[in-house]
């Protein structure tokens, strides 16, 4: 994470270090990312959750389903993601939460746009966290789902999982939870058809 240089609680402002070169992870060569992503996850999850930390992954997931769910009323979205698809994702999520064995401090919003290149000596740096406590696989799920329409989500789950000791099957299960949310975003903004097709298939 970037170093915090100064804070002003009354103003609600924080000054962070500048990350250089600061290239977003989505603009880095795809072949270089799996080991880098694994190192990033290992470093993030090495930090112990603060005692009494109030935000947990269950609440993060409930908020996401509540926020995104109303978009199913849009006919363009409903044509791809049905109410049964959505309820299936919720049940899959609840199953994963109920079987969660490991709890770590999660970034909580670790997509490719929230990771910057800090150069070869430092590697990747994560920004804009929605910190919560929960399953370590969750921090890898957005990276995995971004493989849709490329090498494939299931294939993308394996390399970062191996790099930082995650359960690849469990990461794939989380990918199926997130897939309908990602599909809604692509359906809304006209994403590539191969990406949408794979995300819809994972949602069923």
mmCIF file of C-alpha atoms in Angstrom:
data_model
loop_
_atom_site.group_PDB
_atom_site.id
_atom_site.type_symbol
_atom_site.label_atom_id
_atom_site.label_comp_id
_atom_site.label_asym_id
_atom_site.label_seq_id
_atom_site.Cartn_x
_atom_site.Cartn_y
_atom_site.Cartn_z
ATOM 1 C CA UNK A 1 0.000 0.000 0.000
ATOM 2 C CA UNK A 2 1.178 3.629 -0.466
ATOM 3 C CA UNK A 3 2.737 5.280 2.558
ATOM 4 C CA UNK A 4 0.518 7.797 4.358
ATOM 5 C CA UNK A 5 2.411 11.094 4.512
ATOM 6 C CA UNK A 6 -0.148 13.224 6.341
ATOM 7 C CA UNK A 7 -3.764 13.170 7.495
ATOM 8 C CA UNK A 8 -6.364 15.738 8.538
ATOM 9 C CA UNK A 9 -9.272 14.035 10.296
ATOM 10 C CA UNK A 10 -11.414 17.185 10.395
ATOM 11 C CA UNK A 11 -11.045 17.776 6.665
ATOM 12 C CA UNK A 12 -11.282 14.068 5.884
ATOM 13 C CA UNK A 13 -8.090 14.341 3.831
ATOM 14 C CA UNK A 14 -5.087 12.053 3.483
ATOM 15 C CA UNK A 15 -1.833 12.686 1.617
ATOM 16 C CA UNK A 16 -0.300 9.541 0.126
ATOM 17 C CA UNK A 17 3.069 8.986 -1.508
ATOM 18 C CA UNK A 18 3.193 9.119 -5.293
ATOM 19 C CA UNK A 19 3.641 5.706 -6.891
ATOM 20 C CA UNK A 20 6.046 5.742 -9.857
ATOM 21 C CA UNK A 21 5.861 4.837 -12.655
ATOM 22 C CA UNK A 22 2.265 4.260 -11.505
ATOM 23 C CA UNK A 23 1.135 2.208 -14.504
ATOM 24 C CA UNK A 24 -2.181 0.473 -13.804
ATOM 25 C CA UNK A 25 -1.926 -3.301 -13.650
ATOM 26 C CA UNK A 26 -4.403 -3.702 -16.510
ATOM 27 C CA UNK A 27 -1.878 -1.954 -18.788
ATOM 28 C CA UNK A 28 1.048 -4.223 -17.857
ATOM 29 C CA UNK A 29 1.951 -7.271 -19.992
ATOM 30 C CA UNK A 30 -0.543 -9.973 -19.025
ATOM 31 C CA UNK A 31 2.130 -12.684 -18.895
ATOM 32 C CA UNK A 32 3.993 -10.864 -16.108
ATOM 33 C CA UNK A 33 1.007 -10.481 -13.788
ATOM 34 C CA UNK A 34 0.389 -13.885 -12.121
ATOM 35 C CA UNK A 35 3.585 -14.001 -10.002
ATOM 36 C CA UNK A 36 3.382 -10.271 -9.287
ATOM 37 C CA UNK A 37 -0.248 -10.627 -8.207
ATOM 38 C CA UNK A 38 0.680 -13.545 -5.992
ATOM 39 C CA UNK A 39 3.403 -11.509 -4.272
ATOM 40 C CA UNK A 40 1.003 -8.599 -3.804
ATOM 41 C CA UNK A 41 -1.616 -10.831 -2.182
ATOM 42 C CA UNK A 42 0.936 -12.494 0.059
ATOM 43 C CA UNK A 43 2.192 -9.099 1.247
ATOM 44 C CA UNK A 44 -1.299 -7.695 1.818
ATOM 45 C CA UNK A 45 -2.518 -10.734 3.714
ATOM 46 C CA UNK A 46 0.570 -10.874 5.933
ATOM 47 C CA UNK A 47 -0.837 -7.938 7.910
ATOM 48 C CA UNK A 48 -2.889 -9.058 10.913
ATOM 49 C CA UNK A 49 -6.476 -7.774 11.085
ATOM 50 C CA UNK A 50 -6.801 -5.035 13.724
ATOM 51 C CA UNK A 51 -8.529 -6.205 16.895
ATOM 52 C CA UNK A 52 -12.235 -5.441 16.693
ATOM 53 C CA UNK A 53 -12.151 -4.472 13.007
ATOM 54 C CA UNK A 54 -15.849 -3.827 12.279
ATOM 55 C CA UNK A 55 -16.106 -4.638 8.568
ATOM 56 C CA UNK A 56 -16.374 -8.211 7.363
ATOM 57 C CA UNK A 57 -16.609 -9.817 3.938
ATOM 58 C CA UNK A 58 -20.210 -10.908 4.530
ATOM 59 C CA UNK A 59 -21.299 -7.290 4.871
ATOM 60 C CA UNK A 60 -19.227 -6.294 1.828
ATOM 61 C CA UNK A 61 -20.982 -8.961 -0.252
ATOM 62 C CA UNK A 62 -24.448 -8.089 1.044
ATOM 63 C CA UNK A 63 -23.845 -4.439 0.140
ATOM 64 C CA UNK A 64 -22.757 -5.368 -3.388
ATOM 65 C CA UNK A 65 -25.788 -7.576 -4.042
ATOM 66 C CA UNK A 66 -28.151 -4.942 -2.625
ATOM 67 C CA UNK A 67 -26.558 -2.166 -4.695
ATOM 68 C CA UNK A 68 -26.320 -4.011 -8.010
ATOM 69 C CA UNK A 69 -29.450 -6.176 -7.789
ATOM 70 C CA UNK A 70 -31.951 -3.444 -8.791
ATOM 71 C CA UNK A 71 -30.246 -3.215 -12.199
ATOM 72 C CA UNK A 72 -31.923 -6.507 -13.113
ATOM 73 C CA UNK A 73 -35.052 -4.444 -13.804
ATOM 74 C CA UNK A 74 -33.333 -3.071 -16.925
ATOM 75 C CA UNK A 75 -34.572 -5.214 -19.862
ATOM 76 C CA UNK A 76 -31.102 -5.155 -21.459
ATOM 77 C CA UNK A 77 -29.623 -6.619 -18.261
ATOM 78 C CA UNK A 78 -32.477 -9.069 -17.623
ATOM 79 C CA UNK A 79 -31.977 -10.514 -21.109
ATOM 80 C CA UNK A 80 -28.611 -11.838 -19.935
ATOM 81 C CA UNK A 81 -28.895 -12.179 -16.143
ATOM 82 C CA UNK A 82 -32.168 -13.592 -14.852
ATOM 83 C CA UNK A 83 -33.494 -13.427 -11.295
ATOM 84 C CA UNK A 84 -32.695 -17.156 -10.834
ATOM 85 C CA UNK A 85 -29.109 -16.442 -11.946
ATOM 86 C CA UNK A 86 -28.879 -13.663 -9.368
ATOM 87 C CA UNK A 87 -30.319 -15.774 -6.555
ATOM 88 C CA UNK A 88 -27.936 -18.589 -7.496
ATOM 89 C CA UNK A 89 -24.997 -16.193 -7.084
ATOM 90 C CA UNK A 90 -26.287 -15.161 -3.660
ATOM 91 C CA UNK A 91 -26.570 -18.810 -2.564
ATOM 92 C CA UNK A 92 -23.070 -19.553 -3.856
ATOM 93 C CA UNK A 93 -21.771 -16.574 -1.919
ATOM 94 C CA UNK A 94 -23.483 -17.654 1.286
ATOM 95 C CA UNK A 95 -22.039 -21.163 0.933
ATOM 96 C CA UNK A 96 -18.520 -19.768 0.574
ATOM 97 C CA UNK A 97 -18.977 -17.425 3.524
ATOM 98 C CA UNK A 98 -20.356 -20.237 5.679
ATOM 99 C CA UNK A 99 -17.390 -22.499 4.850
ATOM 100 C CA UNK A 100 -14.708 -19.843 5.241
ATOM 101 C CA UNK A 101 -11.818 -21.281 7.251
ATOM 102 C CA UNK A 102 -9.132 -18.588 6.966
ATOM 103 C CA UNK A 103 -9.661 -14.932 7.858
ATOM 104 C CA UNK A 104 -7.247 -12.247 6.699
ATOM 105 C CA UNK A 105 -7.335 -8.494 6.340
ATOM 106 C CA UNK A 106 -8.602 -7.998 2.790
ATOM 107 C CA UNK A 107 -8.144 -5.070 0.442
ATOM 108 C CA UNK A 108 -11.771 -5.710 -0.511
ATOM 109 C CA UNK A 109 -11.754 -4.024 -3.938
ATOM 110 C CA UNK A 110 -8.641 -5.386 -5.620
ATOM 111 C CA UNK A 111 -9.423 -5.019 -9.319
ATOM 112 C CA UNK A 112 -6.786 -4.289 -11.969
ATOM 113 C CA UNK A 113 -7.461 -0.556 -11.909
ATOM 114 C CA UNK A 114 -6.678 -0.397 -8.188
ATOM 115 C CA UNK A 115 -3.153 -1.795 -8.520
ATOM 116 C CA UNK A 116 -0.184 0.277 -9.681
ATOM 117 C CA UNK A 117 3.314 -0.662 -10.782
ATOM 118 C CA UNK A 118 5.934 0.748 -8.399
ATOM 119 C CA UNK A 119 8.907 -0.478 -10.404
ATOM 120 C CA UNK A 120 11.013 -3.667 -10.293
ATOM 121 C CA UNK A 121 12.378 -3.134 -6.805
ATOM 122 C CA UNK A 122 8.986 -2.771 -5.145
ATOM 123 C CA UNK A 123 6.519 -4.480 -7.449
ATOM 124 C CA UNK A 124 2.777 -3.855 -7.350
ATOM 125 C CA UNK A 125 1.072 -1.474 -4.925
ATOM 126 C CA UNK A 126 -2.641 -1.532 -4.086
ATOM 127 C CA UNK A 127 -4.717 1.642 -3.737
ATOM 128 C CA UNK A 128 -8.289 2.575 -2.731
ATOM 129 C CA UNK A 129 -9.063 -0.296 -0.337
ATOM 130 C CA UNK A 130 -12.444 -1.240 1.082
ATOM 131 C CA UNK A 131 -10.781 -3.092 3.921
ATOM 132 C CA UNK A 132 -12.642 -5.976 5.521
ATOM 133 C CA UNK A 133 -11.851 -9.316 7.133
ATOM 134 C CA UNK A 134 -12.542 -12.566 5.311
ATOM 135 C CA UNK A 135 -11.560 -15.276 2.830
ATOM 136 C CA UNK A 136 -8.146 -14.583 1.213
ATOM 137 C CA UNK A 137 -9.467 -15.864 -2.134
ATOM 138 C CA UNK A 138 -11.741 -12.834 -2.384
ATOM 139 C CA UNK A 139 -8.844 -10.477 -3.081
ATOM 140 C CA UNK A 140 -7.897 -12.564 -6.146
ATOM 141 C CA UNK A 141 -11.388 -12.852 -7.629
ATOM 142 C CA UNK A 142 -11.479 -9.652 -9.705
ATOM 143 C CA UNK A 143 -8.144 -10.567 -11.286
ATOM 144 C CA UNK A 144 -9.486 -14.042 -12.077
ATOM 145 C CA UNK A 145 -12.748 -12.774 -13.563
ATOM 146 C CA UNK A 146 -10.804 -10.359 -15.778
ATOM 147 C CA UNK A 147 -9.583 -13.470 -17.627
ATOM 148 C CA UNK A 148 -13.042 -13.943 -19.173
ATOM 149 C CA UNK A 149 -12.863 -13.906 -22.949
ATOM 150 C CA UNK A 150 -9.054 -14.183 -22.853
ATOM 151 C CA UNK A 151 -7.330 -17.260 -21.398
ATOM 152 C CA UNK A 152 -10.515 -18.079 -19.454
ATOM 153 C CA UNK A 153 -11.481 -17.537 -15.826
ATOM 154 C CA UNK A 154 -10.835 -21.089 -14.644
ATOM 155 C CA UNK A 155 -7.347 -21.098 -16.188
ATOM 156 C CA UNK A 156 -6.548 -17.689 -14.698
ATOM 157 C CA UNK A 157 -7.498 -18.897 -11.222
ATOM 158 C CA UNK A 158 -4.686 -21.417 -11.067
ATOM 159 C CA UNK A 159 -1.479 -19.365 -11.485
ATOM 160 C CA UNK A 160 -2.030 -16.655 -8.843
ATOM 161 C CA UNK A 161 -3.516 -19.287 -6.528
ATOM 162 C CA UNK A 162 -0.352 -21.371 -6.835
ATOM 163 C CA UNK A 163 1.827 -18.277 -6.393
ATOM 164 C CA UNK A 164 0.400 -17.417 -2.977
ATOM 165 C CA UNK A 165 -1.016 -20.698 -1.699
ATOM 166 C CA UNK A 166 -4.708 -20.121 -2.387
ATOM 167 C CA UNK A 167 -7.232 -22.856 -3.153
ATOM 168 C CA UNK A 168 -7.744 -22.597 -6.930
ATOM 169 C CA UNK A 169 -11.091 -24.393 -6.779
ATOM 170 C CA UNK A 170 -12.371 -22.047 -4.112
ATOM 171 C CA UNK A 171 -11.144 -19.034 -6.089
ATOM 172 C CA UNK A 172 -13.067 -20.350 -9.111
ATOM 173 C CA UNK A 173 -16.167 -20.689 -6.914
ATOM 174 C CA UNK A 174 -15.796 -17.036 -5.900
ATOM 175 C CA UNK A 175 -15.445 -16.174 -9.589
ATOM 176 C CA UNK A 176 -18.879 -17.667 -10.222
ATOM 177 C CA UNK A 177 -20.286 -15.431 -7.474
ATOM 178 C CA UNK A 178 -18.790 -12.294 -9.016
ATOM 179 C CA UNK A 179 -19.422 -13.263 -12.666
ATOM 180 C CA UNK A 180 -22.995 -11.904 -12.865
ATOM 181 C CA UNK A 181 -21.903 -8.579 -11.380
ATOM 182 C CA UNK A 182 -19.127 -8.312 -13.967
ATOM 183 C CA UNK A 183 -21.557 -9.348 -16.702
ATOM 184 C CA UNK A 184 -23.944 -6.561 -15.705
ATOM 185 C CA UNK A 185 -21.142 -4.009 -16.048
ATOM 186 C CA UNK A 186 -20.214 -5.305 -19.513
ATOM 187 C CA UNK A 187 -23.857 -5.485 -20.633
ATOM 188 C CA UNK A 188 -24.357 -1.888 -19.478
ATOM 189 C CA UNK A 189 -21.319 -0.487 -21.267
ATOM 190 C CA UNK A 190 -21.203 -2.696 -24.362
ATOM 191 C CA UNK A 191 -18.369 -5.012 -23.411
ATOM 192 C CA UNK A 192 -16.834 -7.540 -25.819
ATOM 193 C CA UNK A 193 -19.125 -10.420 -26.720
ATOM 194 C CA UNK A 194 -16.635 -13.230 -25.823
ATOM 195 C CA UNK A 195 -16.212 -11.706 -22.346
ATOM 196 C CA UNK A 196 -19.968 -11.428 -21.804
ATOM 197 C CA UNK A 197 -20.590 -14.967 -23.067
ATOM 198 C CA UNK A 198 -18.108 -16.490 -20.620
ATOM 199 C CA UNK A 199 -19.398 -14.436 -17.693
ATOM 200 C CA UNK A 200 -22.997 -15.443 -18.461
ATOM 201 C CA UNK A 201 -21.973 -19.104 -18.675
ATOM 202 C CA UNK A 202 -20.286 -18.863 -15.265
ATOM 203 C CA UNK A 203 -23.434 -17.302 -13.808
ATOM 204 C CA UNK A 204 -25.550 -20.369 -14.600
#
